[in-house]
CSV table of N, CA and C in Angstrom, one decimal:
chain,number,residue,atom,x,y,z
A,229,UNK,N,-44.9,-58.8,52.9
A,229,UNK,CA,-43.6,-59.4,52.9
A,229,UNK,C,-42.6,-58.6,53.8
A,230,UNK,N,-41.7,-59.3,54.4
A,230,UNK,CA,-40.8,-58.6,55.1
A,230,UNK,C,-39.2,-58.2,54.6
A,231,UNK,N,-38.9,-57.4,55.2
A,231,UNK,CA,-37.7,-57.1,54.7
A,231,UNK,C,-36.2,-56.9,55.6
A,232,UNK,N,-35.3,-57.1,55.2
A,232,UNK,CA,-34.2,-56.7,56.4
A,232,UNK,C,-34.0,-55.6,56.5
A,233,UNK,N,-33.9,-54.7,57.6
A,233,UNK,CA,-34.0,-53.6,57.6
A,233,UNK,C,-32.2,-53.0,58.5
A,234,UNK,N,-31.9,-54.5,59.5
A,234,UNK,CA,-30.7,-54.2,59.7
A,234,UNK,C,-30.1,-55.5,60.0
A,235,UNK,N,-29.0,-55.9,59.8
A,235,UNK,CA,-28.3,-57.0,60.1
A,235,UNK,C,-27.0,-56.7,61.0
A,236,UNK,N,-27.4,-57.3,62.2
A,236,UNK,CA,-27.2,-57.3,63.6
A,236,UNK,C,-25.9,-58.2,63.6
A,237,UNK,N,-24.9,-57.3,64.9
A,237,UNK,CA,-23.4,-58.4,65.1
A,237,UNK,C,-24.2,-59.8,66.0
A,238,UNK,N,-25.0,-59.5,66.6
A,238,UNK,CA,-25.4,-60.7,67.8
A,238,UNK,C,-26.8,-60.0,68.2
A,239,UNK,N,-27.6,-61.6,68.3
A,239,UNK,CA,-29.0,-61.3,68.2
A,239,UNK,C,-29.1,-60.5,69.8
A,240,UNK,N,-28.8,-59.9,70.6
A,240,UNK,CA,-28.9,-58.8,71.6
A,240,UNK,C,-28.9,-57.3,71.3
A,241,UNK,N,-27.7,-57.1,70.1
A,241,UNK,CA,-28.5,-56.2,69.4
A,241,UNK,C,-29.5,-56.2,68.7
A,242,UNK,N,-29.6,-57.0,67.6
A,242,UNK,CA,-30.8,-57.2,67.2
A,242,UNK,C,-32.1,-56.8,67.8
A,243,UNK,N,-32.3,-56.8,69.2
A,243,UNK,CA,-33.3,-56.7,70.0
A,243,UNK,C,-33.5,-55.3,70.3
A,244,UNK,N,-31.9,-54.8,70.4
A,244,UNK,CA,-31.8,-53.3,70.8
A,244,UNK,C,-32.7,-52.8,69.4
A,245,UNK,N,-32.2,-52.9,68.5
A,245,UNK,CA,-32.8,-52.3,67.1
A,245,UNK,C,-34.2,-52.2,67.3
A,246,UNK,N,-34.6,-53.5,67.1
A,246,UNK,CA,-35.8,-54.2,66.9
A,246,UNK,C,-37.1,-53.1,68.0
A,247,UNK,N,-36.1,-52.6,69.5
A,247,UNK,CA,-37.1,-51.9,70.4
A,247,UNK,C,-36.9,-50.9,69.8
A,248,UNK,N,-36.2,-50.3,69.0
A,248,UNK,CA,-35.9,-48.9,68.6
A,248,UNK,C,-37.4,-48.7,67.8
A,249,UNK,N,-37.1,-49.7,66.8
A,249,UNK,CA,-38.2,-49.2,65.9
A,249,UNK,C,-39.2,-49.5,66.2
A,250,UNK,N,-40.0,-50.8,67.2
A,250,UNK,CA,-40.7,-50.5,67.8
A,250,UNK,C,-41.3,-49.6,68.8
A,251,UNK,N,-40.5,-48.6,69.5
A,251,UNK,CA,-40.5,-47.6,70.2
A,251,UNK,C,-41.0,-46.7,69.2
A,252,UNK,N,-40.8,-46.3,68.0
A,252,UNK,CA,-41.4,-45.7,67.0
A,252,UNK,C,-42.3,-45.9,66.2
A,253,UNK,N,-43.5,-47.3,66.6
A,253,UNK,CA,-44.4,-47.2,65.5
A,253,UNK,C,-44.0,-48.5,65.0
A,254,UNK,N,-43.1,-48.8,64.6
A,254,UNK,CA,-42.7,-49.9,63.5
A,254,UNK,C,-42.5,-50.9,63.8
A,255,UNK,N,-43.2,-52.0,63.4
A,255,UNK,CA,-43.5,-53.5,63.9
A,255,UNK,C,-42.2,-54.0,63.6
A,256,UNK,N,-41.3,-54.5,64.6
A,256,UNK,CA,-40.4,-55.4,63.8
A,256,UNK,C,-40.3,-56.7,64.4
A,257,UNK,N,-39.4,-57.5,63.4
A,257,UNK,CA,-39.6,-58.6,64.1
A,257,UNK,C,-37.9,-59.3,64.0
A,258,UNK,N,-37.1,-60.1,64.9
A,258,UNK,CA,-35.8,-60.2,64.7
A,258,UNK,C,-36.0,-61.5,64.3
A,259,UNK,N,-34.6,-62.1,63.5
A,259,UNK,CA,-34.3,-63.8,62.8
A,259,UNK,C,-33.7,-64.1,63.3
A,260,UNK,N,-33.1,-65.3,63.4
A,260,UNK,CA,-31.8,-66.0,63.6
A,260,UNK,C,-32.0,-66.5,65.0
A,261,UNK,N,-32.4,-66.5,65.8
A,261,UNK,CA,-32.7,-67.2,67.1
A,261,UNK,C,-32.0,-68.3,66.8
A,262,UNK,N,-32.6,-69.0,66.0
A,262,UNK,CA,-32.1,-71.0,66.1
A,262,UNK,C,-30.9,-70.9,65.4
A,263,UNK,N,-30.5,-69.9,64.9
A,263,UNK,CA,-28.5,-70.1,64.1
A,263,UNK,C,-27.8,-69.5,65.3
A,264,UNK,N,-28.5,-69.0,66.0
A,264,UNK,CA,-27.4,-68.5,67.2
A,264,UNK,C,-26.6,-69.8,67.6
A,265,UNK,N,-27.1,-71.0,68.0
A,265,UNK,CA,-26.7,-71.8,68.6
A,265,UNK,C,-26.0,-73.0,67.9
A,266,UNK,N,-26.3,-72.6,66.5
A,266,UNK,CA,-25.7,-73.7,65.6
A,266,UNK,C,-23.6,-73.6,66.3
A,267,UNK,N,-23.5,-72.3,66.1
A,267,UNK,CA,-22.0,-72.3,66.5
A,267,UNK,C,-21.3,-72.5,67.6
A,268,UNK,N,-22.3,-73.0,68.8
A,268,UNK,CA,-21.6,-73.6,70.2
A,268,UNK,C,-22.2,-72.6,70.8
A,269,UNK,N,-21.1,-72.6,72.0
A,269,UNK,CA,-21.2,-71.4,73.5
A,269,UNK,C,-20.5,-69.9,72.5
A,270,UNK,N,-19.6,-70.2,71.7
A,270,UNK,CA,-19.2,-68.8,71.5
A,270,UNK,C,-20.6,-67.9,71.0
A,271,UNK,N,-20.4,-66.7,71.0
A,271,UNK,CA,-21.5,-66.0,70.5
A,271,UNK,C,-21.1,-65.6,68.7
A,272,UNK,N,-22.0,-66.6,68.2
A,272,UNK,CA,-22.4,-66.6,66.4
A,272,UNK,C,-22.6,-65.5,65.8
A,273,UNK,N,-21.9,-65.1,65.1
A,273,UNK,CA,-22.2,-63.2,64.4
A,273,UNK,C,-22.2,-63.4,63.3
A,274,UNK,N,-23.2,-62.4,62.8
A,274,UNK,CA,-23.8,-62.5,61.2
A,274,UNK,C,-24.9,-63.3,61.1
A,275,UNK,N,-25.6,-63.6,62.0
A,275,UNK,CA,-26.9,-64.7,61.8
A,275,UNK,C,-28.0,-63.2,62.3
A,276,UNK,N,-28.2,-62.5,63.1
A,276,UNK,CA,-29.6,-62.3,63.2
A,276,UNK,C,-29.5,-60.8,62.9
A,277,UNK,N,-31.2,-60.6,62.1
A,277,UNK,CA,-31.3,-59.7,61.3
A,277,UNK,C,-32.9,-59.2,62.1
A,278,UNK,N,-33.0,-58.0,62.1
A,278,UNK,CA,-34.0,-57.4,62.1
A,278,UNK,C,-34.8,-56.9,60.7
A,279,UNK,N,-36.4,-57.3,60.9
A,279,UNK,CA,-37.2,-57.7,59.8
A,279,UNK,C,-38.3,-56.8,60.0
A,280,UNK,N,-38.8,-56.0,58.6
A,280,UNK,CA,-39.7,-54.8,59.0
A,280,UNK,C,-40.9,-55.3,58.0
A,281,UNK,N,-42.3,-54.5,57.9
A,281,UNK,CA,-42.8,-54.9,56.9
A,281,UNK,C,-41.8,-53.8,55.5
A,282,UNK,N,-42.8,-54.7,54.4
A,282,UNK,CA,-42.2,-53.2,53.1
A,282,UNK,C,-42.5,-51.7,53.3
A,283,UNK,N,-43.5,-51.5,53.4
A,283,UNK,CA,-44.1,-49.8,53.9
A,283,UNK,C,-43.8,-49.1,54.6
A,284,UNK,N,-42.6,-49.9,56.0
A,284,UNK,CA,-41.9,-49.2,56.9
A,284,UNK,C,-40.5,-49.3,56.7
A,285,UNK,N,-39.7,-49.9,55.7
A,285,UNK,CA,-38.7,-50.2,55.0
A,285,UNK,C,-37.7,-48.9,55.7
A,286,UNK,N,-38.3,-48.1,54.9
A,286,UNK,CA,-37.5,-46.7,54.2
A,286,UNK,C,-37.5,-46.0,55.8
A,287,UNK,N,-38.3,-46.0,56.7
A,287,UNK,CA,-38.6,-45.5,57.8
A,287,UNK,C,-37.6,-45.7,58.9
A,288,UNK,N,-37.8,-47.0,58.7
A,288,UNK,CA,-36.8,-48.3,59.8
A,288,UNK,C,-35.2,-47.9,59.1
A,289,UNK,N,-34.9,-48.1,57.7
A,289,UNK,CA,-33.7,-47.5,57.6
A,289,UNK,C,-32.9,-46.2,58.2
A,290,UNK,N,-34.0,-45.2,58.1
A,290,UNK,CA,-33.7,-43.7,58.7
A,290,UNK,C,-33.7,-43.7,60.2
A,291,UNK,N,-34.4,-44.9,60.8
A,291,UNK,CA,-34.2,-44.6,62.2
A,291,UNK,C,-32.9,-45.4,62.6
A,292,UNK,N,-32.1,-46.3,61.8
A,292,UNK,CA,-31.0,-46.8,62.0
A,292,UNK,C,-30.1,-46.2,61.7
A,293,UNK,N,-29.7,-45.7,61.0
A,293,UNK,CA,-28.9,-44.4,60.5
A,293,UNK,C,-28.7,-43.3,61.7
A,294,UNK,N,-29.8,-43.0,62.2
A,294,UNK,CA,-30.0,-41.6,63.0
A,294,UNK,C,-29.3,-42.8,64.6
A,295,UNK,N,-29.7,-44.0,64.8
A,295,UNK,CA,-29.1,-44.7,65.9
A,295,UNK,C,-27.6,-44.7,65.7
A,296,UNK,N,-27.0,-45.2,64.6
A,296,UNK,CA,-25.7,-45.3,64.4
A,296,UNK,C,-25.3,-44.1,64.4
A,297,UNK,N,-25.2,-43.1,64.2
A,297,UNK,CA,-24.9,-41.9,64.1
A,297,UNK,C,-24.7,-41.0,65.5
A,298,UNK,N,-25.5,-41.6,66.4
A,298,UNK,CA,-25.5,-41.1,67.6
A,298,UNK,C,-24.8,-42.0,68.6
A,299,UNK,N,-24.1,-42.9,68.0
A,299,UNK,CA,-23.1,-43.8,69.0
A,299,UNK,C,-23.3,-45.3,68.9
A,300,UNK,N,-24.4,-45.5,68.1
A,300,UNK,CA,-25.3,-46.8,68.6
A,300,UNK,C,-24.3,-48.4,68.5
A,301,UNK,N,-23.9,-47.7,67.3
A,301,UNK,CA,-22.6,-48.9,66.7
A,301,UNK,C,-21.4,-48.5,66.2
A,302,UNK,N,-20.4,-48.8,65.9
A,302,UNK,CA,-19.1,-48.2,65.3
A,302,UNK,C,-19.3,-48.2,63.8
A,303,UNK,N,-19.6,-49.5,63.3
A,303,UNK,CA,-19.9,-49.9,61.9
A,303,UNK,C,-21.4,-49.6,61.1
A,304,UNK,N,-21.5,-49.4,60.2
A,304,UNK,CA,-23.0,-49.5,59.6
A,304,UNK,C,-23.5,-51.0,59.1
A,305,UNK,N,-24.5,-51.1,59.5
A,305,UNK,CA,-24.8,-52.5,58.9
A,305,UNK,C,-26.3,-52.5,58.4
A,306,UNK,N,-26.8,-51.1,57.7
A,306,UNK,CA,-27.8,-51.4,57.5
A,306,UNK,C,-28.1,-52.1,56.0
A,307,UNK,N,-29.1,-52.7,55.9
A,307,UNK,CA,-29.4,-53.7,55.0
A,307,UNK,C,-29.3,-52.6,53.2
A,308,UNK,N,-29.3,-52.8,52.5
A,308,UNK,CA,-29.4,-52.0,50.8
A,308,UNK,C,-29.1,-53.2,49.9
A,309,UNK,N,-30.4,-52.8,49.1
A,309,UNK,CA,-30.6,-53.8,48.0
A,309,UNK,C,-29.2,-54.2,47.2
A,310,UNK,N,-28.4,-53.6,47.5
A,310,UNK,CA,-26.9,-53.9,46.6
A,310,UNK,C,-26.3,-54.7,47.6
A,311,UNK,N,-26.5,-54.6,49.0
A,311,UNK,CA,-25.7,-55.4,50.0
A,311,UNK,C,-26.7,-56.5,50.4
A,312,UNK,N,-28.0,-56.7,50.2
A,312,UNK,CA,-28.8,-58.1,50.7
A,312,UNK,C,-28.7,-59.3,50.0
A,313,UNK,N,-27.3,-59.4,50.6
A,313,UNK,CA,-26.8,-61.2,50.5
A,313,UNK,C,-26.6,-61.8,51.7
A,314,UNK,N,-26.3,-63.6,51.8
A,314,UNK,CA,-25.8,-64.0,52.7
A,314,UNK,C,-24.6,-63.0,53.4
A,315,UNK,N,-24.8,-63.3,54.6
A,315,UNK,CA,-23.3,-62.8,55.3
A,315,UNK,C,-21.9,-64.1,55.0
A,316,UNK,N,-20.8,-63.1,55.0
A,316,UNK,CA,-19.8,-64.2,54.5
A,316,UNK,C,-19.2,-64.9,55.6
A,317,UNK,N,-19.7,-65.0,57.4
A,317,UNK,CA,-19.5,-66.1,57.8
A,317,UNK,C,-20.7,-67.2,57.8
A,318,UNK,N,-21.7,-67.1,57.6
A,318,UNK,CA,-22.6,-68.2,56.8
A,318,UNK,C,-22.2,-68.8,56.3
A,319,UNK,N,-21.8,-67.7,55.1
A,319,UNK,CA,-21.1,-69.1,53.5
A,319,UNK,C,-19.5,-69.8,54.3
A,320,UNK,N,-18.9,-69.1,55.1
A,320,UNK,CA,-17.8,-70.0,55.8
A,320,UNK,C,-18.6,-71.1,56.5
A,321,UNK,N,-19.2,-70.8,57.3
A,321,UNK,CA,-19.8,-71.9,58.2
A,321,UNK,C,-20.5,-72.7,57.5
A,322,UNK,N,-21.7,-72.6,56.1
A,322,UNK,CA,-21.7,-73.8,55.2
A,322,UNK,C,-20.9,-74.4,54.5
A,323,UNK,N,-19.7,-73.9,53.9
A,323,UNK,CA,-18.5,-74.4,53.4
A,323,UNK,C,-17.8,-75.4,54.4
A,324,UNK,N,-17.5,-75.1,55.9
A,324,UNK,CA,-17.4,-76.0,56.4
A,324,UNK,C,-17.8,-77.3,57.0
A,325,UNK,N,-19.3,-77.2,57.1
A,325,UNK,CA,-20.0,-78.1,57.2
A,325,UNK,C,-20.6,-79.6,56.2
A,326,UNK,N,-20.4,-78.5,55.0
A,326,UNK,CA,-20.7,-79.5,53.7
A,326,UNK,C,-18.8,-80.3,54.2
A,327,UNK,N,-17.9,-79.5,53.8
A,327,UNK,CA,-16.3,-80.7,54.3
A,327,UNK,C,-16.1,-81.8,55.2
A,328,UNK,N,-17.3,-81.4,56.1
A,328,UNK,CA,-17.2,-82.2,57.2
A,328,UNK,C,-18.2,-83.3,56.8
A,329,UNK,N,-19.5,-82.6,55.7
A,329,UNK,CA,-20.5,-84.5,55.8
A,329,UNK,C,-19.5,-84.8,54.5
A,330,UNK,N,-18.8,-84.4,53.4
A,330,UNK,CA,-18.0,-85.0,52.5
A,330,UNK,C,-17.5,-86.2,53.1
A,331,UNK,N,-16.6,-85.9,54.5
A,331,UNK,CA,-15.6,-86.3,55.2
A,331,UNK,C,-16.1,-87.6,55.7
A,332,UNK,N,-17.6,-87.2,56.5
A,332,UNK,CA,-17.9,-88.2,57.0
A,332,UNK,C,-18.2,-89.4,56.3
A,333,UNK,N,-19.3,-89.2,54.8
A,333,UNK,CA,-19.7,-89.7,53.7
A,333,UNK,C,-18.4,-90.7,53.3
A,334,UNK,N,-17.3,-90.2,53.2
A,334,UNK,CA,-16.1,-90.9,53.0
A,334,UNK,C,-15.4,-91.8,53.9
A,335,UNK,N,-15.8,-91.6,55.0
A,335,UNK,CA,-15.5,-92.5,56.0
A,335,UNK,C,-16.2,-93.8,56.6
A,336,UNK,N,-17.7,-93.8,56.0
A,336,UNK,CA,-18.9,-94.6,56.3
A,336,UNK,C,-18.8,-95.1,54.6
């Protein structure tokens, strides 16, 4: 099973990550490709996540940490069982989308 190992501003980092830990051994694999585009031309943040197996979990965390720490990002975004929830522009952007088929539903 896979796990999130970091949740990325925009799937370009994602990639950055993703070669990190592959550069060390650790298979990863990035998500969100096809929500990038749900939000237009602007660039969609909070959709793509870098995905490790479970046995490299703990591995892939420490090498994110040791990235962030050396400049990589300003913020920490790595994944912890207390923090792996939706991101809260997701739940915005399906909150909006269910108002809009209400809307439409109501109009048809």
């Amino acid at each position: 099973m896979l796990q999130i190992a970091y949740r990325a501003r925009d799937i370009t980092e994602a990639h950055i990550v993703a070669g990190l830990l592959e550069a060390n051994g650790i298979e990863a694999f990035v998500g969100g490709h096809y929500l990038q585009g749900a939000m237009g031309e602007i660039g969609a943040a909070g959709f793509s996540n870098v995905h490790v197996a479970d046995e490299d979990l703990y591995q892939a965390r420490q090498l994110v940490i040791e990235y962030e720490a050396s400049g990589g990002s300003i913020a920490s975004r790595v994944a912890d069982e207390d923090n792996d929830r939706p991101d809260r522009y997701a739940r915005w952007f399906l909150l909006a989308l269910v108002i809009v088929g209400l809307v439409l539903i109501q109009i048809y």
